[in-house]
PDB file of C-alpha atoms in Angstrom:
ATOM      1  CA  MET Z   1      50.839  81.921  47.253  1.00 44.00           C
ATOM      2  CA  ASN Z   2      49.768  85.141  45.531  1.00 45.00           C
ATOM      3  CA  SER Z   3      48.183  83.874  42.370  1.00 41.00           C
ATOM      4  CA  THR Z   4      44.727  83.553  40.932  1.00 45.00           C
ATOM      5  CA  TYR Z   5      42.701  83.111  37.801  1.00 44.00           C
ATOM      6  CA  TYR Z   6      39.055  83.014  36.898  1.00 41.00           C
ATOM      7  CA  GLY Z   7      37.276  80.135  38.525  1.00 43.00           C
ATOM      8  CA  LEU Z   8      39.988  78.945  40.867  1.00 43.00           C
ATOM      9  CA  ASN Z   9      40.995  80.288  44.237  1.00 40.00           C
ATOM     10  CA  VAL Z  10      44.758  79.999  44.357  1.00 39.00           C
ATOM     11  CA  SER Z  11      45.281  82.026  47.459  1.00 38.00           C
ATOM     12  CA  SER Z  12      43.967  80.981  50.803  1.00 38.00           C
ATOM     13  CA  GLY Z  13      46.292  82.800  53.099  1.00 36.00           C
ATOM     14  CA  LEU Z  14      49.843  83.789  53.828  1.00 37.00           C
ATOM     15  CA  SER Z  15      50.882  80.194  54.461  1.00 42.00           C
ATOM     16  CA  TYR Z  16      50.542  79.517  50.764  1.00 57.00           C
ATOM     17  CA  ARG Z  17      52.831  82.288  49.507  1.00 66.00           C
ATOM     18  CA  ASP Z  18      55.688  81.266  47.265  1.00 72.00           C
ATOM     19  CA  PRO Z  19      59.342  82.072  47.976  1.00 78.00           C
ATOM     20  CA  SER Z  20      60.595  85.024  45.901  1.00 82.00           C
ATOM     21  CA  SER Z  21      62.592  82.887  43.475  1.00 84.00           C
ATOM     22  CA  THR Z  22      59.649  80.553  42.856  1.00 83.00           C
ATOM     23  CA  ALA Z  23      57.273  83.483  42.405  1.00 86.00           C
ATOM     24  CA  VAL Z  24      59.574  85.078  39.821  1.00 90.00           C
ATOM     25  CA  ALA Z  25      59.980  81.775  37.961  1.00 90.00           C
ATOM     26  CA  LYS Z  26      56.224  81.174  37.807  1.00 89.00           C
ATOM     27  CA  ASN Z  27      55.515  84.679  36.579  1.00 91.00           C
ATOM     28  CA  VAL Z  28      58.219  84.402  33.913  1.00 93.00           C
ATOM     29  CA  ILE Z  29      56.755  81.080  32.715  1.00 92.00           C
ATOM     30  CA  VAL Z  30      53.210  82.455  32.577  1.00 93.00           C
ATOM     31  CA  LEU Z  31      54.240  85.682  30.845  1.00 93.00           C
ATOM     32  CA  ALA Z  32      56.445  83.828  28.337  1.00 94.00           C
ATOM     33  CA  LEU Z  33      53.645  81.425  27.429  1.00 92.00           C
ATOM     34  CA  GLY Z  34      51.060  84.187  27.250  1.00 92.00           C
ATOM     35  CA  LEU Z  35      53.205  86.494  25.093  1.00 93.00           C
ATOM     36  CA  THR Z  36      54.150  83.636  22.762  1.00 90.00           C
ATOM     37  CA  ILE Z  37      50.551  82.525  22.234  1.00 90.00           C
ATOM     38  CA  ASN Z  38      49.326  86.099  21.821  1.00 91.00           C
ATOM     39  CA  TYR Z  39      52.104  86.807  19.295  1.00 89.00           C
ATOM     40  CA  ILE Z  40      51.095  83.761  17.239  1.00 86.00           C
ATOM     41  CA  ASN Z  41      47.427  84.723  17.482  1.00 89.00           C
ATOM     42  CA  GLY Z  42      48.244  88.315  16.538  1.00 89.00           C
ATOM     43  CA  THR Z  43      50.070  87.030  13.444  1.00 87.00           C
ATOM     44  CA  LEU Z  44      47.004  84.961  12.527  1.00 87.00           C
ATOM     45  CA  ILE Z  45      44.722  87.991  12.911  1.00 89.00           C
ATOM     46  CA  HIS Z  46      47.063  90.099  10.751  1.00 86.00           C
ATOM     47  CA  THR Z  47      47.073  87.368   8.067  1.00 85.00           C
ATOM     48  CA  PHE Z  48      43.270  87.208   8.229  1.00 88.00           C
ATOM     49  CA  ARG Z  49      42.907  90.983   7.779  1.00 86.00           C
ATOM     50  CA  LYS Z  50      45.282  91.138   4.801  1.00 83.00           C
ATOM     51  CA  HIS Z  51      43.475  88.597   2.619  1.00 82.00           C
ATOM     52  CA  GLN Z  52      39.896  88.926   1.409  1.00 83.00           C
ATOM     53  CA  ILE Z  53      39.571  85.167   0.958  1.00 83.00           C
ATOM     54  CA  PHE Z  54      39.353  84.824   4.741  1.00 86.00           C
ATOM     55  CA  TYR Z  55      36.920  87.533   5.804  1.00 84.00           C
ATOM     56  CA  VAL Z  56      34.309  86.467   3.242  1.00 87.00           C
ATOM     57  CA  ASN Z  57      34.389  82.874   4.536  1.00 89.00           C
ATOM     58  CA  PRO Z  58      32.189  82.089   7.597  1.00 91.00           C
ATOM     59  CA  ARG Z  59      34.555  79.333   8.753  1.00 88.00           C
ATOM     60  CA  TYR Z  60      37.525  81.687   9.028  1.00 90.00           C
ATOM     61  CA  ILE Z  61      35.417  84.439  10.585  1.00 93.00           C
ATOM     62  CA  LEU Z  62      34.368  82.080  13.375  1.00 93.00           C
ATOM     63  CA  TYR Z  63      37.939  80.906  13.804  1.00 89.00           C
ATOM     64  CA  ILE Z  64      39.428  84.379  14.002  1.00 92.00           C
ATOM     65  CA  HIS Z  65      36.710  85.368  16.488  1.00 94.00           C
ATOM     66  CA  MET Z  66      37.877  82.512  18.714  1.00 91.00           C
ATOM     67  CA  VAL Z  67      41.510  83.587  18.299  1.00 92.00           C
ATOM     68  CA  LEU Z  68      40.663  87.177  19.253  1.00 93.00           C
ATOM     69  CA  ASN Z  69      38.553  85.939  22.169  1.00 94.00           C
ATOM     70  CA  ASP Z  70      41.482  83.792  23.354  1.00 91.00           C
ATOM     71  CA  MET Z  71      43.807  86.798  23.236  1.00 93.00           C
ATOM     72  CA  ILE Z  72      41.463  88.797  25.463  1.00 94.00           C
ATOM     73  CA  GLN Z  73      41.007  85.830  27.804  1.00 92.00           C
ATOM     74  CA  LEU Z  74      44.752  85.250  28.124  1.00 92.00           C
ATOM     75  CA  THR Z  75      45.439  88.931  28.707  1.00 93.00           C
ATOM     76  CA  THR Z  76      42.859  89.215  31.493  1.00 93.00           C
ATOM     77  CA  THR Z  77      43.746  85.985  33.335  1.00 90.00           C
ATOM     78  CA  ILE Z  78      47.500  86.593  33.098  1.00 92.00           C
ATOM     79  CA  SER Z  79      46.962  90.149  34.341  1.00 91.00           C
ATOM     80  CA  LEU Z  80      45.113  88.742  37.356  1.00 89.00           C
ATOM     81  CA  PHE Z  81      47.916  86.247  37.925  1.00 89.00           C
ATOM     82  CA  VAL Z  82      50.622  88.935  37.867  1.00 90.00           C
ATOM     83  CA  PHE Z  83      48.572  91.449  39.878  1.00 89.00           C
ATOM     84  CA  SER Z  84      48.072  88.866  42.612  1.00 85.00           C
ATOM     85  CA  TYR Z  85      51.858  88.644  43.078  1.00 86.00           C
ATOM     86  CA  VAL Z  86      52.739  92.308  42.572  1.00 87.00           C
ATOM     87  CA  PHE Z  87      49.850  94.018  44.389  1.00 86.00           C
ATOM     88  CA  TYR Z  88      48.085  91.108  46.131  1.00 83.00           C
ATOM     89  CA  LYS Z  89      44.922  93.267  46.518  1.00 88.00           C
ATOM     90  CA  ILE Z  90      43.491  95.609  43.899  1.00 90.00           C
ATOM     91  CA  ASN Z  91      40.547  98.008  43.643  1.00 91.00           C
ATOM     92  CA  THR Z  92      37.232  96.134  43.711  1.00 91.00           C
ATOM     93  CA  SER Z  93      35.710  98.030  40.766  1.00 91.00           C
ATOM     94  CA  PHE Z  94      38.762  97.276  38.613  1.00 92.00           C
ATOM     95  CA  CYS Z  95      38.683  93.665  39.778  1.00 92.00           C
ATOM     96  CA  CYS Z  96      34.994  93.398  38.844  1.00 91.00           C
ATOM     97  CA  LEU Z  97      35.748  94.668  35.341  1.00 92.00           C
ATOM     98  CA  ILE Z  98      38.597  92.189  34.749  1.00 92.00           C
ATOM     99  CA  ILE Z  99      36.779  89.222  36.286  1.00 92.00           C
ATOM    100  CA  THR Z 100      33.641  89.906  34.227  1.00 92.00           C
ATOM    101  CA  LEU Z 101      35.654  90.135  31.002  1.00 93.00           C
ATOM    102  CA  ALA Z 102      37.543  86.937  31.890  1.00 91.00           C
ATOM    103  CA  ILE Z 103      34.269  85.077  32.512  1.00 90.00           C
ATOM    104  CA  PHE Z 104      32.772  86.394  29.262  1.00 91.00           C
ATOM    105  CA  THR Z 105      35.679  85.200  27.148  1.00 91.00           C
ATOM    106  CA  THR Z 106      35.986  81.889  28.984  1.00 87.00           C
ATOM    107  CA  LEU Z 107      32.325  81.074  28.334  1.00 88.00           C
ATOM    108  CA  ASN Z 108      32.609  82.211  24.711  1.00 91.00           C
ATOM    109  CA  THR Z 109      35.185  79.564  23.785  1.00 86.00           C
ATOM    110  CA  PRO Z 110      33.050  76.380  24.094  1.00 86.00           C
ATOM    111  CA  LEU Z 111      30.108  78.133  22.413  1.00 90.00           C
ATOM    112  CA  ASN Z 112      32.330  79.194  19.517  1.00 90.00           C
ATOM    113  CA  LEU Z 113      33.660  75.636  19.209  1.00 85.00           C
ATOM    114  CA  ALA Z 114      30.110  74.297  19.024  1.00 87.00           C
ATOM    115  CA  VAL Z 115      29.180  76.753  16.254  1.00 92.00           C
ATOM    116  CA  MET Z 116      32.347  75.845  14.301  1.00 88.00           C
ATOM    117  CA  ALA Z 117      31.482  72.155  14.629  1.00 85.00           C
ATOM    118  CA  VAL Z 118      28.010  72.814  13.182  1.00 91.00           C
ATOM    119  CA  GLU Z 119      29.569  74.718  10.263  1.00 90.00           C
ATOM    120  CA  CYS Z 120      31.840  71.722   9.544  1.00 85.00           C
ATOM    121  CA  TYR Z 121      28.815  69.425   9.689  1.00 88.00           C
ATOM    122  CA  ILE Z 122      26.872  71.550   7.181  1.00 91.00           C
ATOM    123  CA  ALA Z 123      29.882  71.763   4.837  1.00 87.00           C
ATOM    124  CA  ILE Z 124      30.319  67.965   4.770  1.00 83.00           C
ATOM    125  CA  CYS Z 125      26.815  66.572   5.214  1.00 86.00           C
ATOM    126  CA  LEU Z 126      24.776  69.336   3.532  1.00 87.00           C
ATOM    127  CA  PRO Z 127      27.217  70.793   0.968  1.00 86.00           C
ATOM    128  CA  LEU Z 128      24.527  71.985  -1.435  1.00 86.00           C
ATOM    129  CA  ARG Z 129      22.914  74.089   1.305  1.00 87.00           C
ATOM    130  CA  HIS Z 130      26.131  75.375   2.889  1.00 88.00           C
ATOM    131  CA  ALA Z 131      26.063  78.676   0.999  1.00 88.00           C
ATOM    132  CA  GLU Z 132      22.405  79.145   1.988  1.00 89.00           C
ATOM    133  CA  PHE Z 133      22.853  78.408   5.694  1.00 90.00           C
ATOM    134  CA  CYS Z 134      26.356  79.774   6.327  1.00 90.00           C
ATOM    135  CA  THR Z 135      26.238  83.367   5.131  1.00 92.00           C
ATOM    136  CA  ILE Z 136      28.443  86.210   6.357  1.00 93.00           C
ATOM    137  CA  LYS Z 137      25.461  87.994   7.915  1.00 93.00           C
ATOM    138  CA  ARG Z 138      24.332  84.897   9.815  1.00 93.00           C
ATOM    139  CA  THR Z 139      27.878  84.293  11.000  1.00 95.00           C
ATOM    140  CA  TYR Z 140      28.086  87.724  12.619  1.00 95.00           C
ATOM    141  CA  ILE Z 141      24.605  87.246  14.097  1.00 95.00           C
ATOM    142  CA  LEU Z 142      25.792  83.964  15.653  1.00 94.00           C
ATOM    143  CA  ILE Z 143      28.846  85.704  17.105  1.00 96.00           C
ATOM    144  CA  GLY Z 144      26.492  88.272  18.600  1.00 96.00           C
ATOM    145  CA  TRP Z 145      24.399  85.469  20.104  1.00 95.00           C
ATOM    146  CA  ILE Z 146      27.543  83.880  21.588  1.00 95.00           C
ATOM    147  CA  TRP Z 147      28.309  87.100  23.464  1.00 95.00           C
ATOM    148  CA  THR Z 148      24.637  87.487  24.416  1.00 95.00           C
ATOM    149  CA  MET Z 149      24.495  84.007  25.963  1.00 92.00           C
ATOM    150  CA  SER Z 150      27.688  84.699  27.909  1.00 92.00           C
ATOM    151  CA  ALA Z 151      26.222  88.015  29.059  1.00 92.00           C
ATOM    152  CA  VAL Z 152      22.995  86.351  30.221  1.00 91.00           C
ATOM    153  CA  SER Z 153      25.088  83.958  32.314  1.00 89.00           C
ATOM    154  CA  THR Z 154      27.509  86.579  33.682  1.00 90.00           C
ATOM    155  CA  LEU Z 155      25.863  89.992  34.089  1.00 92.00           C
ATOM    156  CA  PRO Z 156      23.314  88.855  36.718  1.00 92.00           C
ATOM    157  CA  ASP Z 157      26.268  88.306  39.066  1.00 91.00           C
ATOM    158  CA  VAL Z 158      27.220  91.970  38.631  1.00 91.00           C
ATOM    159  CA  PHE Z 159      23.628  93.106  39.254  1.00 92.00           C
ATOM    160  CA  ILE Z 160      23.408  90.919  42.371  1.00 91.00           C
ATOM    161  CA  ILE Z 161      26.563  92.389  43.872  1.00 91.00           C
ATOM    162  CA  LEU Z 162      25.352  95.922  43.071  1.00 89.00           C
ATOM    163  CA  ALA Z 163      22.033  95.208  44.802  1.00 90.00           C
ATOM    164  CA  THR Z 164      23.348  93.387  47.877  1.00 89.00           C
ATOM    165  CA  GLU Z 165      26.719  94.944  48.691  1.00 87.00           C
ATOM    166  CA  PRO Z 166      27.346  98.427  50.153  1.00 88.00           C
ATOM    167  CA  LEU Z 167      28.741 101.080  47.806  1.00 86.00           C
ATOM    168  CA  ARG Z 168      31.973 101.362  49.828  1.00 88.00           C
ATOM    169  CA  LEU Z 169      32.937  97.872  48.683  1.00 87.00           C
ATOM    170  CA  PHE Z 170      33.733  99.239  45.223  1.00 86.00           C
ATOM    171  CA  TYR Z 171      36.167 101.748  46.704  1.00 89.00           C
ATOM    172  CA  SER Z 172      37.975  99.147  48.784  1.00 90.00           C
ATOM    173  CA  SER Z 173      40.650  96.629  47.770  1.00 89.00           C
ATOM    174  CA  ILE Z 174      40.243  92.850  47.631  1.00 89.00           C
ATOM    175  CA  PHE Z 175      42.165  89.814  46.499  1.00 87.00           C
ATOM    176  CA  CYS Z 176      40.807  89.572  42.956  1.00 86.00           C
ATOM    177  CA  GLU Z 177      39.194  86.153  42.636  1.00 83.00           C
ATOM    178  CA  ARG Z 178      35.718  85.268  41.467  1.00 83.00           C
ATOM    179  CA  ASP Z 179      34.499  83.694  44.692  1.00 81.00           C
ATOM    180  CA  ASN Z 180      35.727  86.705  46.671  1.00 85.00           C
ATOM    181  CA  LEU Z 181      33.639  89.010  44.488  1.00 88.00           C
ATOM    182  CA  PHE Z 182      30.588  86.991  43.414  1.00 88.00           C
ATOM    183  CA  HIS Z 183      29.984  85.053  46.619  1.00 86.00           C
ATOM    184  CA  HIS Z 184      26.204  85.465  46.958  1.00 88.00           C
ATOM    185  CA  PRO Z 185      24.427  82.065  47.245  1.00 90.00           C
ATOM    186  CA  VAL Z 186      22.254  82.911  44.228  1.00 89.00           C
ATOM    187  CA  SER Z 187      25.367  83.617  42.142  1.00 87.00           C
ATOM    188  CA  LEU Z 188      26.961  80.333  43.173  1.00 85.00           C
ATOM    189  CA  LYS Z 189      23.809  78.347  42.396  1.00 87.00           C
ATOM    190  CA  LYS Z 190      23.310  80.115  39.074  1.00 86.00           C
ATOM    191  CA  ARG Z 191      26.920  79.403  38.110  1.00 83.00           C
ATOM    192  CA  ASP Z 192      26.502  75.679  38.733  1.00 81.00           C
ATOM    193  CA  VAL Z 193      23.281  75.534  36.725  1.00 86.00           C
ATOM    194  CA  SER Z 194      24.700  77.529  33.806  1.00 85.00           C
ATOM    195  CA  TYR Z 195      27.822  75.340  33.741  1.00 80.00           C
ATOM    196  CA  ILE Z 196      25.677  72.205  33.489  1.00 82.00           C
ATOM    197  CA  ILE Z 197      23.585  73.702  30.672  1.00 86.00           C
ATOM    198  CA  PHE Z 198      26.675  74.826  28.743  1.00 84.00           C
ATOM    199  CA  LEU Z 199      28.389  71.495  29.277  1.00 80.00           C
ATOM    200  CA  ILE Z 200      25.458  69.365  28.096  1.00 85.00           C
ATOM    201  CA  GLY Z 201      24.519  71.600  25.170  1.00 87.00           C
ATOM    202  CA  VAL Z 202      28.009  71.936  23.733  1.00 84.00           C
ATOM    203  CA  TRP Z 203      28.925  68.274  24.187  1.00 83.00           C
ATOM    204  CA  LEU Z 204      25.700  67.076  22.548  1.00 88.00           C
ATOM    205  CA  THR Z 205      26.420  69.372  19.605  1.00 88.00           C
ATOM    206  CA  LEU Z 206      29.979  68.107  19.272  1.00 82.00           C
ATOM    207  CA  PHE Z 207      29.018  64.419  19.525  1.00 84.00           C
ATOM    208  CA  TYR Z 208      26.190  64.796  17.012  1.00 89.00           C
ATOM    209  CA  THR Z 209      28.319  66.625  14.433  1.00 85.00           C
ATOM    210  CA  TYR Z 210      31.285  64.268  14.882  1.00 81.00           C
ATOM    211  CA  PHE Z 211      29.275  61.098  14.323  1.00 84.00           C
ATOM    212  CA  LYS Z 212      27.414  62.615  11.373  1.00 85.00           C
ATOM    213  CA  ILE Z 213      30.739  63.561   9.747  1.00 80.00           C
ATOM    214  CA  PHE Z 214      32.221  60.182  10.668  1.00 78.00           C
ATOM    215  CA  PHE Z 215      29.413  58.301   8.918  1.00 81.00           C
ATOM    216  CA  ALA Z 216      29.633  60.669   5.933  1.00 78.00           C
ATOM    217  CA  ALA Z 217      33.334  59.865   5.590  1.00 71.00           C
ATOM    218  CA  LYS Z 218      32.590  56.150   5.896  1.00 72.00           C
ATOM    219  CA  ALA Z 219      29.897  56.332   3.224  1.00 75.00           C
ATOM    220  CA  ALA Z 220      32.203  58.282   0.913  1.00 67.00           C
ATOM    221  CA  LYS Z 221      34.898  55.647   1.352  1.00 65.00           C
ATOM    222  CA  LYS Z 222      32.504  52.828   0.495  1.00 65.00           C
ATOM    223  CA  ALA Z 223      31.404  54.705  -2.601  1.00 62.00           C
ATOM    224  CA  LYS Z 224      35.087  55.110  -3.522  1.00 54.00           C
ATOM    225  CA  SER Z 225      34.705  58.829  -3.768  1.00 52.00           C
ATOM    226  CA  SER Z 226      37.019  61.475  -2.410  1.00 50.00           C
ATOM    227  CA  ASP Z 227      36.627  61.459   1.340  1.00 54.00           C
ATOM    228  CA  GLY Z 228      39.602  63.699   2.157  1.00 58.00           C
ATOM    229  CA  ASP Z 229      37.439  66.680   3.140  1.00 63.00           C
ATOM    230  CA  ALA Z 230      35.262  64.511   5.377  1.00 64.00           C
ATOM    231  CA  LYS Z 231      38.274  62.977   7.094  1.00 67.00           C
ATOM    232  CA  LYS Z 232      39.815  66.410   7.598  1.00 68.00           C
ATOM    233  CA  ALA Z 233      36.559  67.743   9.031  1.00 67.00           C
ATOM    234  CA  ARG Z 234      36.311  64.710  11.328  1.00 68.00           C
ATOM    235  CA  ASN Z 235      39.853  65.322  12.601  1.00 72.00           C
ATOM    236  CA  THR Z 236      39.023  68.996  13.088  1.00 68.00           C
ATOM    237  CA  ILE Z 237      36.016  68.037  15.222  1.00 69.00           C
ATOM    238  CA  LEU Z 238      38.300  65.754  17.262  1.00 73.00           C
ATOM    239  CA  LEU Z 239      40.659  68.679  17.848  1.00 72.00           C
ATOM    240  CA  HIS Z 240      37.665  70.793  18.865  1.00 66.00           C
ATOM    241  CA  GLY Z 241      36.741  68.030  21.310  1.00 70.00           C
ATOM    242  CA  PHE Z 242      40.236  67.953  22.810  1.00 75.00           C
ATOM    243  CA  GLN Z 243      40.240  71.724  23.167  1.00 70.00           C
ATOM    244  CA  LEU Z 244      36.749  71.582  24.640  1.00 70.00           C
ATOM    245  CA  ILE Z 245      37.832  69.024  27.247  1.00 75.00           C
ATOM    246  CA  LEU Z 246      40.574  71.419  28.355  1.00 72.00           C
ATOM    247  CA  CYS Z 247      38.142  74.354  28.404  1.00 69.00           C
ATOM    248  CA  MET Z 248      35.521  72.399  30.348  1.00 71.00           C
ATOM    249  CA  LEU Z 249      38.083  71.673  33.067  1.00 74.00           C
ATOM    250  CA  THR Z 250      37.362  75.238  34.167  1.00 70.00           C
ATOM    251  CA  TYR Z 251      33.922  74.078  35.262  1.00 68.00           C
ATOM    252  CA  VAL Z 252      35.283  71.305  37.491  1.00 70.00           C
ATOM    253  CA  ALA Z 253      38.522  72.994  38.580  1.00 69.00           C
ATOM    254  CA  HIS Z 254      37.537  73.348  42.228  1.00 67.00           C
ATOM    255  CA  VAL Z 255      36.505  69.675  42.439  1.00 71.00           C
ATOM    256  CA  LEU Z 256      39.692  68.571  40.684  1.00 77.00           C
ATOM    257  CA  ILE Z 257      41.932  70.587  42.977  1.00 75.00           C
ATOM    258  CA  LYS Z 258      40.139  69.389  46.095  1.00 76.00           C
ATOM    259  CA  GLY Z 259      40.739  65.814  44.975  1.00 80.00           C
ATOM    260  CA  LEU Z 260      44.440  66.456  44.299  1.00 79.00           C
ATOM    261  CA  LEU Z 261      44.818  68.220  47.642  1.00 78.00           C
ATOM    262  CA  TYR Z 262      43.354  65.197  49.377  1.00 77.00           C
ATOM    263  CA  TRP Z 263      46.209  63.090  48.009  1.00 84.00           C
ATOM    264  CA  PHE Z 264      48.929  65.762  48.057  1.00 78.00           C
ATOM    265  CA  PRO Z 265      48.057  68.232  50.833  1.00 76.00           C
ATOM    266  CA  LYS Z 266      51.613  69.621  51.089  1.00 75.00           C
ATOM    267  CA  HIS Z 267      51.798  70.663  47.429  1.00 74.00           C
ATOM    268  CA  TYR Z 268      48.980  73.177  47.237  1.00 75.00           C
ATOM    269  CA  VAL Z 269      50.847  75.922  45.396  1.00 77.00           C
ATOM    270  CA  HIS Z 270      52.303  73.556  42.818  1.00 79.00           C
ATOM    271  CA  ILE Z 271      48.912  71.944  42.171  1.00 80.00           C
ATOM    272  CA  ALA Z 272      47.289  75.358  41.765  1.00 79.00           C
ATOM    273  CA  PHE Z 273      49.975  76.569  39.366  1.00 84.00           C
ATOM    274  CA  ALA Z 274      49.872  73.395  37.258  1.00 85.00           C
ATOM    275  CA  SER Z 275      46.075  73.637  37.133  1.00 81.00           C
ATOM    276  CA  TYR Z 276      46.319  77.246  35.936  1.00 83.00           C
ATOM    277  CA  ILE Z 277      48.662  76.268  33.096  1.00 87.00           C
ATOM    278  CA  VAL Z 278      46.571  73.287  31.997  1.00 84.00           C
ATOM    279  CA  ILE Z 279      43.120  74.849  32.380  1.00 81.00           C
ATOM    280  CA  GLN Z 280      43.668  78.468  31.328  1.00 81.00           C
ATOM    281  CA  ILE Z 281      46.718  78.593  29.052  1.00 86.00           C
ATOM    282  CA  LEU Z 282      46.978  75.224  27.292  1.00 83.00           C
ATOM    283  CA  PRO Z 283      43.514  75.390  25.623  1.00 81.00           C
ATOM    284  CA  ARG Z 284      44.516  78.722  24.035  1.00 83.00           C
ATOM    285  CA  PHE Z 285      47.604  77.058  22.562  1.00 82.00           C
ATOM    286  CA  VAL Z 286      45.409  74.605  20.626  1.00 77.00           C
ATOM    287  CA  SER Z 287      43.486  77.334  18.739  1.00 70.00           C
ATOM    288  CA  PRO Z 288      46.347  78.301  16.350  1.00 72.00           C
ATOM    289  CA  ILE Z 289      46.856  74.627  15.488  1.00 70.00           C
ATOM    290  CA  VAL Z 290      43.265  73.962  14.418  1.00 67.00           C
ATOM    291  CA  TYR Z 291      43.361  76.247  11.376  1.00 63.00           C
ATOM    292  CA  GLY Z 292      46.559  78.314  11.530  1.00 66.00           C
ATOM    293  CA  LEU Z 293      48.803  75.262  10.994  1.00 70.00           C
ATOM    294  CA  ARG Z 294      46.432  72.545   9.716  1.00 72.00           C
ATOM    295  CA  ASP Z 295      44.446  74.553   7.172  1.00 74.00           C
ATOM    296  CA  LYS Z 296      46.253  74.569   3.812  1.00 77.00           C
ATOM    297  CA  THR Z 297      44.976  77.967   2.660  1.00 78.00           C
ATOM    298  CA  PHE Z 298      45.726  79.711   5.942  1.00 79.00           C
ATOM    299  CA  ARG Z 299      49.122  78.035   6.180  1.00 78.00           C
ATOM    300  CA  GLN Z 300      50.143  79.214   2.712  1.00 79.00           C
ATOM    301  CA  HIS Z 301      49.254  82.845   3.399  1.00 78.00           C
ATOM    302  CA  LEU Z 302      50.850  82.688   6.833  1.00 76.00           C
ATOM    303  CA  LYS Z 303      54.106  81.387   5.315  1.00 75.00           C
ATOM    304  CA  LYS Z 304      54.116  84.239   2.805  1.00 72.00           C
ATOM    305  CA  TYR Z 305      53.642  86.767   5.595  1.00 68.00           C
ATOM    306  CA  LEU Z 306      56.410  85.254   7.721  1.00 66.00           C
ATOM    307  CA  MET Z 307      58.779  85.097   4.739  1.00 65.00           C
ATOM    308  CA  CYS Z 308      58.088  88.729   3.845  1.00 62.00           C
ATOM    309  CA  SER Z 309      58.613  89.744   7.474  1.00 57.00           C
ATOM    310  CA  GLY Z 310      61.884  87.808   7.569  1.00 52.00           C
ATOM    311  CA  ASN Z 311      63.136  89.462   4.370  1.00 53.00           C
ATOM    312  CA  ARG Z 312      62.310  92.919   5.705  1.00 52.00           C
ATOM    313  CA  LEU Z 313      64.098  92.130   8.965  1.00 44.00           C
ATOM    314  CA  GLN Z 314      67.225  91.009   7.067  1.00 49.00           C
ATOM    315  CA  LYS Z 315      67.244  94.244   5.085  1.00 47.00           C
ATOM    316  CA  CYS Z 316      66.932  96.264   8.279  1.00 40.00           C
ATOM    317  CA  THR Z 317      69.841  94.462   9.944  1.00 37.00           C
ATOM    318  CA  ARG Z 318      72.240  94.880   7.020  1.00 45.00           C
TER     319      ARG Z 318
END
């Protein structure tokens, strides 16, 4: 099977190649899903840019950063998927660039979710200090720190390969998969350690903020005050948690697939493809739902944009 994505080796030899019809069907499915999600995300970004109410609000800035990050992540992983079928092997330098960008954006997502959960916590549990803590400047600084933490986890792999591999490697062609490129024992050990740190840190943040918001909603209900915002924030944190579970599957993908292969050894290609859809594409489908469809303000402006676009299209087709 000629397919791959960041974090999962989907190709282990010619015996795993798909028949032509199956390969075409899988690529059509992946491209259709990717284009659909990126179109929705692009619409959300356009709506964000057209209305000042969004880009002066830290919550929406963090959200749109995640949407943009998801678009980059989808584009890179789907490109790798298609390249693996069309070309099988590509230039190592180009592969290194795509893989590094895919790892960056994949690591960014759980960190962004954790920051958004903290913002929800401050808005509900510390409302009087929300404007003080959650400023536009601090929001952009946090986004910078998100990329910095991903860089600290990822760039050492690039430096290791530059220091340990001969220069001719970067002029050769390889099957573009992370373990084929960053296979040094130090890189593998560092990846495991960084995954554990990310996993523990983000989950502790999510659990803490969820239970704080949950108890705030409970207290508001007992006091017979309006607890709608607290309930909505609690549900948002739950959605973050669901999305995070899907994202964190990336960190255990190889273990998961080994377990499935133990039970279904004859269905390797189907297991790998299903894992790619669930682990890489499905989490990016959740992002538009969190605010794009659930948030009242965003939904109203998005409807206006879609209605205006529809009216213009009708005029053009007359």
